[in-house]
Coordinates of C-alpha atoms and ligand atoms in Angstrom, one line a residue:
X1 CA 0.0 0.0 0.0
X2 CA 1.2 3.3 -0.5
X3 CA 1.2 5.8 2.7
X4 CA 1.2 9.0 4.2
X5 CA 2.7 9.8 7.4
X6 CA 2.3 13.5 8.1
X7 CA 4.9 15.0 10.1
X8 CA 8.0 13.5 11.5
X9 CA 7.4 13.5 15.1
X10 CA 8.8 10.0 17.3
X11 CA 5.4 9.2 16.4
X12 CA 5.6 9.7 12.6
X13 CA 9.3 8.2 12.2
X14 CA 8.2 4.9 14.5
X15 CA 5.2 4.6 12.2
X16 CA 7.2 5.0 9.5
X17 CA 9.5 2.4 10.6
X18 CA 7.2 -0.7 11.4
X19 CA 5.3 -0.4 8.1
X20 CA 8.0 -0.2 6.2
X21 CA 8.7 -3.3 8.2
X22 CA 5.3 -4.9 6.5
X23 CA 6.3 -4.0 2.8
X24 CA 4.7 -1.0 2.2
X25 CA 5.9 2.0 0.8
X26 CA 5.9 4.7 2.9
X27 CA 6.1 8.7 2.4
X28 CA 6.7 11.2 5.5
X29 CA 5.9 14.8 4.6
X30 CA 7.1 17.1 7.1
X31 CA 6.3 21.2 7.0
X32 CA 10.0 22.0 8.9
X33 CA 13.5 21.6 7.1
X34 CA 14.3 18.8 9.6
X35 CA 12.8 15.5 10.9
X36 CA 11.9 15.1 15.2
X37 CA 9.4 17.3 15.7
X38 CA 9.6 18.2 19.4
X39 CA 12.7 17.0 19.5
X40 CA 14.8 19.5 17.9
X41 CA 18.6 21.1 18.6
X42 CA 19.7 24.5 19.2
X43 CA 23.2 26.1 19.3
X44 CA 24.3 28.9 21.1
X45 CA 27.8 29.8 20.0
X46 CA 30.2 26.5 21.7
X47 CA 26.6 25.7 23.4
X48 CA 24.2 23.2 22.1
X49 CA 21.0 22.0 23.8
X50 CA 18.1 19.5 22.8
X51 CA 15.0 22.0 22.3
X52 CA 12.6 19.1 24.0
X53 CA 12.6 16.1 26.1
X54 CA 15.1 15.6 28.3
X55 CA 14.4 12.4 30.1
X56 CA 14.2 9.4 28.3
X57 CA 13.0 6.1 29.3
X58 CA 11.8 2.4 28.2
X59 CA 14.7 2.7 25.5
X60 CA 14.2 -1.4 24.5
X61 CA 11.0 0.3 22.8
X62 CA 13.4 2.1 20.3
X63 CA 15.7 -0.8 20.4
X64 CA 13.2 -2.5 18.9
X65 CA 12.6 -0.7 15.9
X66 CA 16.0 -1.3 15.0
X67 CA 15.7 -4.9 15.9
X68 CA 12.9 -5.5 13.7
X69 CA 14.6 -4.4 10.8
X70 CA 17.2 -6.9 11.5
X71 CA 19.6 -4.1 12.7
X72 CA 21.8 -3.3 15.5
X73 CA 20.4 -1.0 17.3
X74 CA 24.3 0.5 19.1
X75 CA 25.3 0.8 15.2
X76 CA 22.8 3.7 15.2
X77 CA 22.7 5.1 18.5
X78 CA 23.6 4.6 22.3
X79 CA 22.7 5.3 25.6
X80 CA 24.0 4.7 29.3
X81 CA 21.6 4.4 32.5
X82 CA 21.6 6.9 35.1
X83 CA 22.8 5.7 38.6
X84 CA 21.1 9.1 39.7
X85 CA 17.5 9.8 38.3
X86 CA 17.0 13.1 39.8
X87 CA 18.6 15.8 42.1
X88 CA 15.5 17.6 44.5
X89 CA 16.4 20.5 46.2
X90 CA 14.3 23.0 48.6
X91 CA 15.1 26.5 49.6
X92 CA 14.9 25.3 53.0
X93 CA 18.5 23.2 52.2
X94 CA 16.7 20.1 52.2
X95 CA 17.7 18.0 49.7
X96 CA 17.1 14.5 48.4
X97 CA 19.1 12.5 45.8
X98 CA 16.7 10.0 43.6
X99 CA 19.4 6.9 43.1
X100 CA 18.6 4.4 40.3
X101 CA 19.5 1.5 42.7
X102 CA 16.6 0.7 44.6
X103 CA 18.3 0.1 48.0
X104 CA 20.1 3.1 47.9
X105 CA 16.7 5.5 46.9
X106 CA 15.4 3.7 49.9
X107 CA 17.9 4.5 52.5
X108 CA 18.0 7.8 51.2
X109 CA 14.5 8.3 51.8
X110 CA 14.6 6.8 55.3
X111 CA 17.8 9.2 56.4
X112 CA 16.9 11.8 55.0
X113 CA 12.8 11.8 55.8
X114 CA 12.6 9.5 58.5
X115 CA 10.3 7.7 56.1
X116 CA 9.2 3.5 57.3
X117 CA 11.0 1.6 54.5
X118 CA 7.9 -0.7 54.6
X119 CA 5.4 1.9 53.5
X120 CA 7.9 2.8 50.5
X121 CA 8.2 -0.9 48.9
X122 CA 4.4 -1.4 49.6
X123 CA 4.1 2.4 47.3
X124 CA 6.5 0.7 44.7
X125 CA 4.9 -2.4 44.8
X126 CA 1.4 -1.0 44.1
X127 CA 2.5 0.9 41.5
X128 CA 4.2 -1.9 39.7
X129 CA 0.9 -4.0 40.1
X130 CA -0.6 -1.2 38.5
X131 CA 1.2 -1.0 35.7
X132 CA 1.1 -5.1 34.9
X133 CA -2.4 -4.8 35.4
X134 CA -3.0 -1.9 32.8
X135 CA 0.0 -1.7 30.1
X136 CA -0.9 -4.4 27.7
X137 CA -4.6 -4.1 28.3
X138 CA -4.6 0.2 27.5
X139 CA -0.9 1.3 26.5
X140 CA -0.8 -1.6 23.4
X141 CA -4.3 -2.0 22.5
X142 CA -6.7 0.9 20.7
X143 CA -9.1 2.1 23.1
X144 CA -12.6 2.0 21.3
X145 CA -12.5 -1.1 20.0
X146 CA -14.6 -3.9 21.0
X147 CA -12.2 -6.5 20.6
X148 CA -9.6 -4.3 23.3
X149 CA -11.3 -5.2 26.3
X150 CA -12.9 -8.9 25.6
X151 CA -10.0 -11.1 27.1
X152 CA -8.7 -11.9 30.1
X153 CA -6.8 -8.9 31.0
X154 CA -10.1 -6.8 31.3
X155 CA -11.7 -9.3 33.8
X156 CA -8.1 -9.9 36.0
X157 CA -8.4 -5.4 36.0
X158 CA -12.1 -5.1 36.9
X159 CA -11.2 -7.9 39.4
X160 CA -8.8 -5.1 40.7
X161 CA -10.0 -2.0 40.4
X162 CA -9.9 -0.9 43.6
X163 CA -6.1 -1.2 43.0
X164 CA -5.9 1.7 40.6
X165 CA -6.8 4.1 43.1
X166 CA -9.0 6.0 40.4
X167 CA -11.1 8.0 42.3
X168 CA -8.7 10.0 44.4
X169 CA -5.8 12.4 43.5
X170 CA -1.9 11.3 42.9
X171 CA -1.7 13.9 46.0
X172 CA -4.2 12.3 47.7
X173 CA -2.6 8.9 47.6
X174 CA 0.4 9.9 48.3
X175 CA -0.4 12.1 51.5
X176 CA -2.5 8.6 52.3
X177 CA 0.8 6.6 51.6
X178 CA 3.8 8.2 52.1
X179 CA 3.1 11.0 54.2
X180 CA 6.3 13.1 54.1
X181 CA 6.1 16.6 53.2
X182 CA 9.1 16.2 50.8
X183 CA 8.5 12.9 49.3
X184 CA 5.2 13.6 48.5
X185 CA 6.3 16.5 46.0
X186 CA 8.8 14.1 44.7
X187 CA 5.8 11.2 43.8
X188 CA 3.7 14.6 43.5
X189 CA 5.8 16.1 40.4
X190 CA 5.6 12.8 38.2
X191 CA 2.0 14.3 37.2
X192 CA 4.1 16.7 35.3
X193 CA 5.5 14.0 32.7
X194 CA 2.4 13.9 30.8
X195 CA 1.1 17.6 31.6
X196 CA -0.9 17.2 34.8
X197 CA -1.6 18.3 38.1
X198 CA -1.3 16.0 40.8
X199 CA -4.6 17.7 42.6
X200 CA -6.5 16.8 39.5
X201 CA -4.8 13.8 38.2
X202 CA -6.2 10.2 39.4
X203 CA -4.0 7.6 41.8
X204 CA -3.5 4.8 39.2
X205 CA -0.5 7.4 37.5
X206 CA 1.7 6.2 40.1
X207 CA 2.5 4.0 37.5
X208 CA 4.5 7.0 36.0
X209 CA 6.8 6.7 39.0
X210 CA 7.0 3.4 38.6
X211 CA 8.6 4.0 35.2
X212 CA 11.0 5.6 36.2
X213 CA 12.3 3.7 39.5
X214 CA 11.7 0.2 37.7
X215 CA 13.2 0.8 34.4
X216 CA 15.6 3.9 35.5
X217 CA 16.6 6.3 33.2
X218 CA 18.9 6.8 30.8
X219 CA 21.2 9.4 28.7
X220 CA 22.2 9.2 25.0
X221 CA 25.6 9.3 23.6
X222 CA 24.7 12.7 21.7
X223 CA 21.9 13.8 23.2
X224 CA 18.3 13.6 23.0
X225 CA 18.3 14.2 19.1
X226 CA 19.9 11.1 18.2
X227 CA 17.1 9.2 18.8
X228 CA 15.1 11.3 15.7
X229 CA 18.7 11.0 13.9
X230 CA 19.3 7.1 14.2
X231 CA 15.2 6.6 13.5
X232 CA 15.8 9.4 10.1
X233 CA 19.1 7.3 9.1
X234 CA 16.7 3.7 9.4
X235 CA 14.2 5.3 7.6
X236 CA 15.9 6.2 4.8
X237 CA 18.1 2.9 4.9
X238 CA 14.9 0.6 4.7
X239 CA 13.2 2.9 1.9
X240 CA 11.2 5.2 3.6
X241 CA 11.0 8.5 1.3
X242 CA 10.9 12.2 2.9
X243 CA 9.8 15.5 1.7
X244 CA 10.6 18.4 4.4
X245 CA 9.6 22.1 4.1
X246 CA 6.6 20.3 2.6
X247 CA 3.3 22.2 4.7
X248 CA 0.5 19.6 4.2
X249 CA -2.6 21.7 3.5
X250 CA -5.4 19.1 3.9
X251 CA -6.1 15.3 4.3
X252 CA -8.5 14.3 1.3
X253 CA -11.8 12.7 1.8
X254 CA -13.9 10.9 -0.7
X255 CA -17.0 9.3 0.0
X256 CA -16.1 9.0 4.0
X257 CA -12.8 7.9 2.9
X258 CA -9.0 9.3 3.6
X259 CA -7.8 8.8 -0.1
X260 CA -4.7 11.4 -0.3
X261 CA -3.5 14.8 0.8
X262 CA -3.2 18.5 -0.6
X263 CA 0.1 19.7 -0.9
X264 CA 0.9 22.6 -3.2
X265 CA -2.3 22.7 -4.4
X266 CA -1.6 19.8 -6.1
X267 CA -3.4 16.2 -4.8
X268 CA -1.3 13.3 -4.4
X269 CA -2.8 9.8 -3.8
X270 CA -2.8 7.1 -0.8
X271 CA -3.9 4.3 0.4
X272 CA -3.9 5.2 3.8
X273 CA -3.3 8.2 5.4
X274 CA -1.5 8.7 9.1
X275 CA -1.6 12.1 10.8
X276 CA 1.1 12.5 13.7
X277 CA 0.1 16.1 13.6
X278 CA -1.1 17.6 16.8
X279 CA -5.0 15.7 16.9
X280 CA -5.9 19.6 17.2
X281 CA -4.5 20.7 14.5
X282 CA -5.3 18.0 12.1
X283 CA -9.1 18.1 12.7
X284 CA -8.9 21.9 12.4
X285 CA -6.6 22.5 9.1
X286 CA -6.4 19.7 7.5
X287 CA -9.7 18.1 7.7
X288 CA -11.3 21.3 8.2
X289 CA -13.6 20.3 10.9
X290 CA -14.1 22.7 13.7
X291 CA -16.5 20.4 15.5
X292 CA -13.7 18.0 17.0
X293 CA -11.6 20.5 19.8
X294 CA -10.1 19.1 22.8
X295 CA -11.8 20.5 25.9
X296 CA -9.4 23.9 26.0
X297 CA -9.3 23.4 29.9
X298 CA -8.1 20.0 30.2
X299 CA -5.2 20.9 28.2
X300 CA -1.9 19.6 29.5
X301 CA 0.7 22.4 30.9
X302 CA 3.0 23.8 28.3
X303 CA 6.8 25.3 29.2
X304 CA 8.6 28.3 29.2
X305 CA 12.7 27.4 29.1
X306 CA 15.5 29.2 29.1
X307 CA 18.7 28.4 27.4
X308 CA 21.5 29.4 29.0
X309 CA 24.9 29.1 28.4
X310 CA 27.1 29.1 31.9
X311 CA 30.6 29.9 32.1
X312 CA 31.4 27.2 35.5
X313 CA 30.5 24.3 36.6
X314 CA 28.3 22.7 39.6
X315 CA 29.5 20.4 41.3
X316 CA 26.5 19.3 42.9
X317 CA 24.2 19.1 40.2
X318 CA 23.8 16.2 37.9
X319 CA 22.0 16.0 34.8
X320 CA 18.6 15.9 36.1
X321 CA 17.8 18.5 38.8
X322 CA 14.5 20.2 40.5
X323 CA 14.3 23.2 42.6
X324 CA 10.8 22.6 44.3
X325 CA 8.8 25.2 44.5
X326 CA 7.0 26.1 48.4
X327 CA 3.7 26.3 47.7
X328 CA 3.2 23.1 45.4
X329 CA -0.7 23.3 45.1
X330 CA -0.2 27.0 44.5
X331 CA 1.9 26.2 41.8
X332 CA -0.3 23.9 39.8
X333 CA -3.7 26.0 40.8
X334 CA -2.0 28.8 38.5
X335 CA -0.8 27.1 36.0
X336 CA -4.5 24.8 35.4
X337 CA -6.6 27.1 36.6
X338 CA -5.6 31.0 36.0
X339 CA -3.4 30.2 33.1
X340 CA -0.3 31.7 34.9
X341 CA 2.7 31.2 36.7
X342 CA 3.7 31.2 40.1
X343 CA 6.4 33.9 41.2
X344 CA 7.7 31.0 42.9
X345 CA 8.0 28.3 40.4
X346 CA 9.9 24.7 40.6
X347 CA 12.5 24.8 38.3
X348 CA 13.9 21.7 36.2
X349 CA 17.6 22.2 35.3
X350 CA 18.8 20.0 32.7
X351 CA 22.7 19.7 32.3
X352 CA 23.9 17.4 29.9
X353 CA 27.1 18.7 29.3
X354 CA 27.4 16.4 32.7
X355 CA 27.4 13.5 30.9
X356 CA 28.0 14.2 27.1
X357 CA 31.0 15.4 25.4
X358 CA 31.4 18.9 22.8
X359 CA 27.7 20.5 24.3
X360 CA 30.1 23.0 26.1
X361 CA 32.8 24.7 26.3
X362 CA 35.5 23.0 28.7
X363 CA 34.2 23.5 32.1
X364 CA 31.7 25.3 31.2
X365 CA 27.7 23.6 31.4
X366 CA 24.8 24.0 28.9
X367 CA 21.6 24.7 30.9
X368 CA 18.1 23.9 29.8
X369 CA 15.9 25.6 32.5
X370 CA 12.5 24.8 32.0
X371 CA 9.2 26.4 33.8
X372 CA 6.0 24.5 34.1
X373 CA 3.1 27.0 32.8
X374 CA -0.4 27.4 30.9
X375 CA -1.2 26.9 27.8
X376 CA -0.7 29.8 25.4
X377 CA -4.1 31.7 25.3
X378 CA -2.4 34.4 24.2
X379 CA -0.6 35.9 27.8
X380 CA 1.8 38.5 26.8
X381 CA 4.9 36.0 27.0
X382 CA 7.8 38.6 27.2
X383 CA 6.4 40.1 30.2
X384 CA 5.8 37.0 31.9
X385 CA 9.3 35.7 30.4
X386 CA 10.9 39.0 32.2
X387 CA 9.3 38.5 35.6
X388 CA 9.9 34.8 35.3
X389 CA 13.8 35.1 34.7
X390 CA 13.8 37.7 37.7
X391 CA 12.2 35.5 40.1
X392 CA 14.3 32.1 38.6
X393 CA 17.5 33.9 39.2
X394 CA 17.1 34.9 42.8
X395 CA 15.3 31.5 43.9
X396 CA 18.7 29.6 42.1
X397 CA 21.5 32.3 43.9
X398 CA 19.4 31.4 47.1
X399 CA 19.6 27.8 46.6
X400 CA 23.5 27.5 45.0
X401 CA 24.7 30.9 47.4
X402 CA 25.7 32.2 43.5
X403 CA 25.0 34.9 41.7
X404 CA 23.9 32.9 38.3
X405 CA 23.6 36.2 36.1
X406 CA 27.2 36.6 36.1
X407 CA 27.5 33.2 34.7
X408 CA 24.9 33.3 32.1
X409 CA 26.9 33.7 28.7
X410 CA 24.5 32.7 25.9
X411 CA 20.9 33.0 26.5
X412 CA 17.8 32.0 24.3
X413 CA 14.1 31.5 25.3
X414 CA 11.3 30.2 24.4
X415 CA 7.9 30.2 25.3
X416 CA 4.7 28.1 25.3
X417 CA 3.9 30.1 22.4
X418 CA 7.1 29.2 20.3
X419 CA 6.3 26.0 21.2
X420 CA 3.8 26.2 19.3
X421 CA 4.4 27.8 16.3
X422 CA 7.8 25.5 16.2
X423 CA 5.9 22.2 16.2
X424 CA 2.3 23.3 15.0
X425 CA 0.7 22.0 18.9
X426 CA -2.5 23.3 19.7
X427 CA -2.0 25.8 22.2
X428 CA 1.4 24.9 23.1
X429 CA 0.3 22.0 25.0
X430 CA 3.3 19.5 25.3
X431 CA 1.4 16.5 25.3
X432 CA -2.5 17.3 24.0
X433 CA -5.3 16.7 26.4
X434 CA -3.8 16.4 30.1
X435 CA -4.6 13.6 32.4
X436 CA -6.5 15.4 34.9
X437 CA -9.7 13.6 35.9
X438 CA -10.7 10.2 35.9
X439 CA -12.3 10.1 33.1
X440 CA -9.1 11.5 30.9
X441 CA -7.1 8.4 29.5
X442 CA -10.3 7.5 27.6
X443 CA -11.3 11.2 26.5
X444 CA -7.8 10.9 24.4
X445 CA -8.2 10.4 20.7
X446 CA -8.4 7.0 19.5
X447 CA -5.6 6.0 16.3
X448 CA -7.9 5.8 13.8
X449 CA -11.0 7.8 12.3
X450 CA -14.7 6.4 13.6
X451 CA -16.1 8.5 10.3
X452 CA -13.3 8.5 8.0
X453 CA -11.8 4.9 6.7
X454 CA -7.7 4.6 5.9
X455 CA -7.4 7.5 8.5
X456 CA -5.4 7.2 11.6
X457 CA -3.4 9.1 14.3
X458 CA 0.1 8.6 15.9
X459 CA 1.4 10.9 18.6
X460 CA 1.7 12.3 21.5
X461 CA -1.8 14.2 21.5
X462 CA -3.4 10.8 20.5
X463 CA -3.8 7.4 22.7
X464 CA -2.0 6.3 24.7
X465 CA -0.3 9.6 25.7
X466 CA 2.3 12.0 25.6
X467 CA 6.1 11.4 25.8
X468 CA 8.4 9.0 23.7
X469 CA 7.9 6.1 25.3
X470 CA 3.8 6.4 24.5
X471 CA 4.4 7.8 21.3
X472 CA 6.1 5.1 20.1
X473 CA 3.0 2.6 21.4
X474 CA 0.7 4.6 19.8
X475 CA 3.1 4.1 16.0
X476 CA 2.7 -0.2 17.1
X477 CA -1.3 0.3 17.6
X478 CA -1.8 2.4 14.0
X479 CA 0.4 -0.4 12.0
X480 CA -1.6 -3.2 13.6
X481 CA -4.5 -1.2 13.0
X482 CA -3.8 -1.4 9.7
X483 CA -2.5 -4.6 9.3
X484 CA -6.3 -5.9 10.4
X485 CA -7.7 -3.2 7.7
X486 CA -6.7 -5.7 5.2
Ligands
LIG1 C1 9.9 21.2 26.3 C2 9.5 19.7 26.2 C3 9.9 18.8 27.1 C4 9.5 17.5 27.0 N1 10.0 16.6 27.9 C5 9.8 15.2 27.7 C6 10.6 14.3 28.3 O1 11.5 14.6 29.1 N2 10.4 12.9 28.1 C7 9.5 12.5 27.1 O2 9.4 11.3 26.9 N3 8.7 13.4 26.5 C8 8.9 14.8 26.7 N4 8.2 15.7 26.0 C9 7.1 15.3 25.1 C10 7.6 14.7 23.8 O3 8.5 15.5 23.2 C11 6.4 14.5 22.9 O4 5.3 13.8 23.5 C12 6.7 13.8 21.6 O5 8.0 14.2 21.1 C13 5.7 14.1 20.6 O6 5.9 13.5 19.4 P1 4.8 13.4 18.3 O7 5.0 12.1 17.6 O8 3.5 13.7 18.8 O9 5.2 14.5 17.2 P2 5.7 16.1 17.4 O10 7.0 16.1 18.0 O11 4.6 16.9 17.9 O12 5.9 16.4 15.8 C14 4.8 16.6 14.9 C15 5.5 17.0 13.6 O13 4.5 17.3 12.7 C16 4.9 18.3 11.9 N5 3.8 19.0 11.2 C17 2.8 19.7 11.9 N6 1.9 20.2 11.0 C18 2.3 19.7 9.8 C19 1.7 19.8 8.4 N7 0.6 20.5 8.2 N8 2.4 19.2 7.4 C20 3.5 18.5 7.7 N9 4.1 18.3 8.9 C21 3.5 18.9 9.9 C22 5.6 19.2 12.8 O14 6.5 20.2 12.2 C23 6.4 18.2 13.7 O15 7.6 17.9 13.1 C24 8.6 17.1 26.0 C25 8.1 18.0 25.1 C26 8.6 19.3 25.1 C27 8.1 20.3 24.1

């Protein structure tokens, strides 16, 4: 068959990849000069920094796109697992070190927090049923289908849904569970991976947590952008063709069918056609349908970062650090429900000059500082951005006893709205729909079209969710998808 992907997201490139796998001939068009979508690359004189994610995890699911192709995945790319996951710090000189091993994140927890080890492996331990009991039952499967929920893993869930925890908060379960001030806003802030608040956000996504701690984290070779890089260099090894700078203008429909796109003005022709353009966005502009919006106030948070270029080095911060905010519920009340920020924001410093080679100048560090914050509804951004940096600076001299600005040599920022505009995202939403409320998993998009046949959706913004890891999932449910079409 011949098909579309459009865009070249981790979502587009996977999809790409597995059905090229099943002999088809496959054609990405992509509206910016490079492939990766989110995950792009800026430089800053001797600086460089990955524009996007920053944490990756589950890398066997990359592996195996590699693998399925008969390839060697290390021939491509390669990564290295943290021993460290995280660095927390409060302005009260607390501070807590998130250790991959799980002995040592235990007594960590128990020195530092006077926490009962007992009640922490009974937290992990939930969390881990949690996610057996869901991942190949929801994360694999479409949702909307039938056939999805008539087996055995639907009864052995129902069987446990108490287990999930679904109709309290993450906060709630984990001031029911853990108890500790500190540790709470550690198993508080994992609502933030997919967009969320963890007052709104429902108990089961302690399973994001899990995750983390089970599978750990890891750091590429290069950087986040190899992972687009090796998937762009499979791609075009097993025959996938691309066409960047190449603005799809509409998805053609026949007859309640998906049988090309518009590009140019000029219609080309396809079998099938897969958007891994923001869900958003594709039901707006290319299908010109303005009946299918996600609800605007379940949008997941977007981010305001700061690219900074610093001319020393920390010696106590790894690649991964926080700087927690005070006022937690403050924080998130804000962002979710006044569309602003804090003036006392948590702060996510990502380093990885720390761990990879030529991102910075010798002894020097690259810093990705990124801010939690709404969705663009059109805030004026440089004001915020200006107040923002101001209160940023003082709350990181406070915590380091620096004064940062001196350090700062190359500086570039962008906000929820560049965002945006550099990856076409509805509102600047990182991840689409957000998972507060119960009810949110199954209010995502499903990967195909109920009124449109031989159309489907990869993606963050789509089912299962947002980050690589989901993404990736969601490029395995559209191939099956239409493997069955046949
Ligand atoms: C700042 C930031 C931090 C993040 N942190 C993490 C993290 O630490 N870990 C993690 O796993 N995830 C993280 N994420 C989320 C992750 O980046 C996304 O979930 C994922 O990359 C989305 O991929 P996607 O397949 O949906 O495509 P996208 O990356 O959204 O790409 C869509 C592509 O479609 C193209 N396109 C749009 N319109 C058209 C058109 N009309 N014609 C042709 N092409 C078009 C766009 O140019 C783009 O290349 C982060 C995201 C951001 C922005």
């Amino acid at each position: 068959m011949r098909i579309a992907v459009i865009g070249s997201g981790i979502g587009g490139l996977s999809s790409a990849i597995r059905l090229a796998k099943k002999g088809h001939s496959v054609s990405v068009f992509e509206r910016n000069d490079t492939y990766g979508g989110k995950l792009g690359i800026i430089k800053l004189n001797k600086y460089s920094f990955d524009t996007g994610p920053s944490l990756l995890t589950m890398p066997h699911l990359i592996d195996e796109l590699f693998q399925m192709h008969g390839e060697n995945p290390r021939d491509y790319f390669n990564y290295r697992k943290k021993d460290i996951h995280c660095k927390y710090f409060w302005d009260d000189k607390t501070n807590f070190t998130a250790f991959s091993d799980k002995s040592k994140y235990i007594n960590e927890a128990v020195s530092k927090f006077y926490i009962e080890k007992d009640s922490l492996l009974k937290y992990f331990s939930r969390s881990k049923k949690k996610y057996d009991l869901i991942n190949e039952l929801f994360l694999f499967r479409p949702i909307n289908k039938i056939s999805t929920y008539l087996n055995f893993d639907t009864v052995k869930a129902l069987l446990n849904l108490k287990l999930f925890q679904l109709f309290s908060s993450l906060d709630q379960v984990n001031n029911n569970d853990i108890g500790n001030r500190y540790m709470i806003q550690v198993f508080n802030r994992y609502a933030t991976y997919n967009g969320s608040s963890p007052y709104l956000t429902p108990g089961i996504m302690t399973i994001i947590q899990h995750l983390e701690n089970h599978y750990g984290t890891h750091v590429c070779d290069e950087g986040m952008r190899q992972i687009p890089t090796s998937m762009y260099e499979l791609c075009r090894k097993i025959g996938v063709k691309f066409h960047f700078n190449k603005s799809v203008e509409s998805i053609i429909v026949k007859n309640k069918e998906a049988t090309g796109i518009k590009l140019n003005n000029k219609i080309l022709k396809f079998d099938k056609v897969i958007s891994n353009v923001d869900v958003n966005i594709t039901y707006k502009k290319l299908l010109n349908d303005k009946t299918y919006l996600s609800n605007k106030k379940n949008m997941s948070s977007s981010a305001l970062i700061f690219f900074w270029g610093i001319n020393r080095e920390f010696k106590d911060l790894d690649l991964h650090n926080i700087l927690f905010s005070n006022d937690y519920k403050e924080e998130f009340k804000n962002i979710f429900e006044k569309n602003e920020i804090t003036n006392d924001p948590t702060i996510y410093i990502n380093i990885t000059s720390k761990d990879i080679k030529n991102v910075s100048p010798k002894g020097c560090e690259n810093w990705f500082v990124m801010i939690n914050s709404p969705k663009d509804i059109g805030q004026d951004w440089d004001k915020i951005k200006n107040t923002l940096r101001k209160n940023i600076i003082e709350k990181i001299n406070k915590n380091f006893s620096v004064n940062i600005q001196d350090h700062i040599v190359e500086e570039r920022v962008f906000t929820p709205k560049d965002i945006s505009i550099n990856t076409n995202s509805y509102l600047g939403s990182l991840y689409g729909e957000s998972s507060n409320g119960i009810l949110s998993p199954l209010r995502r998009h499903q990967n195909f079209s109920r009124s449109i046949k031989n159309l489907y959706f990869c993606g963050g913004t789509v089912h299962p969710g947002g980050g690589i890891p989901l993404c990736i999932m969601s490029s395995k449910i559209v191939s099956d998808l239409i493997e069955k079409s046949n």
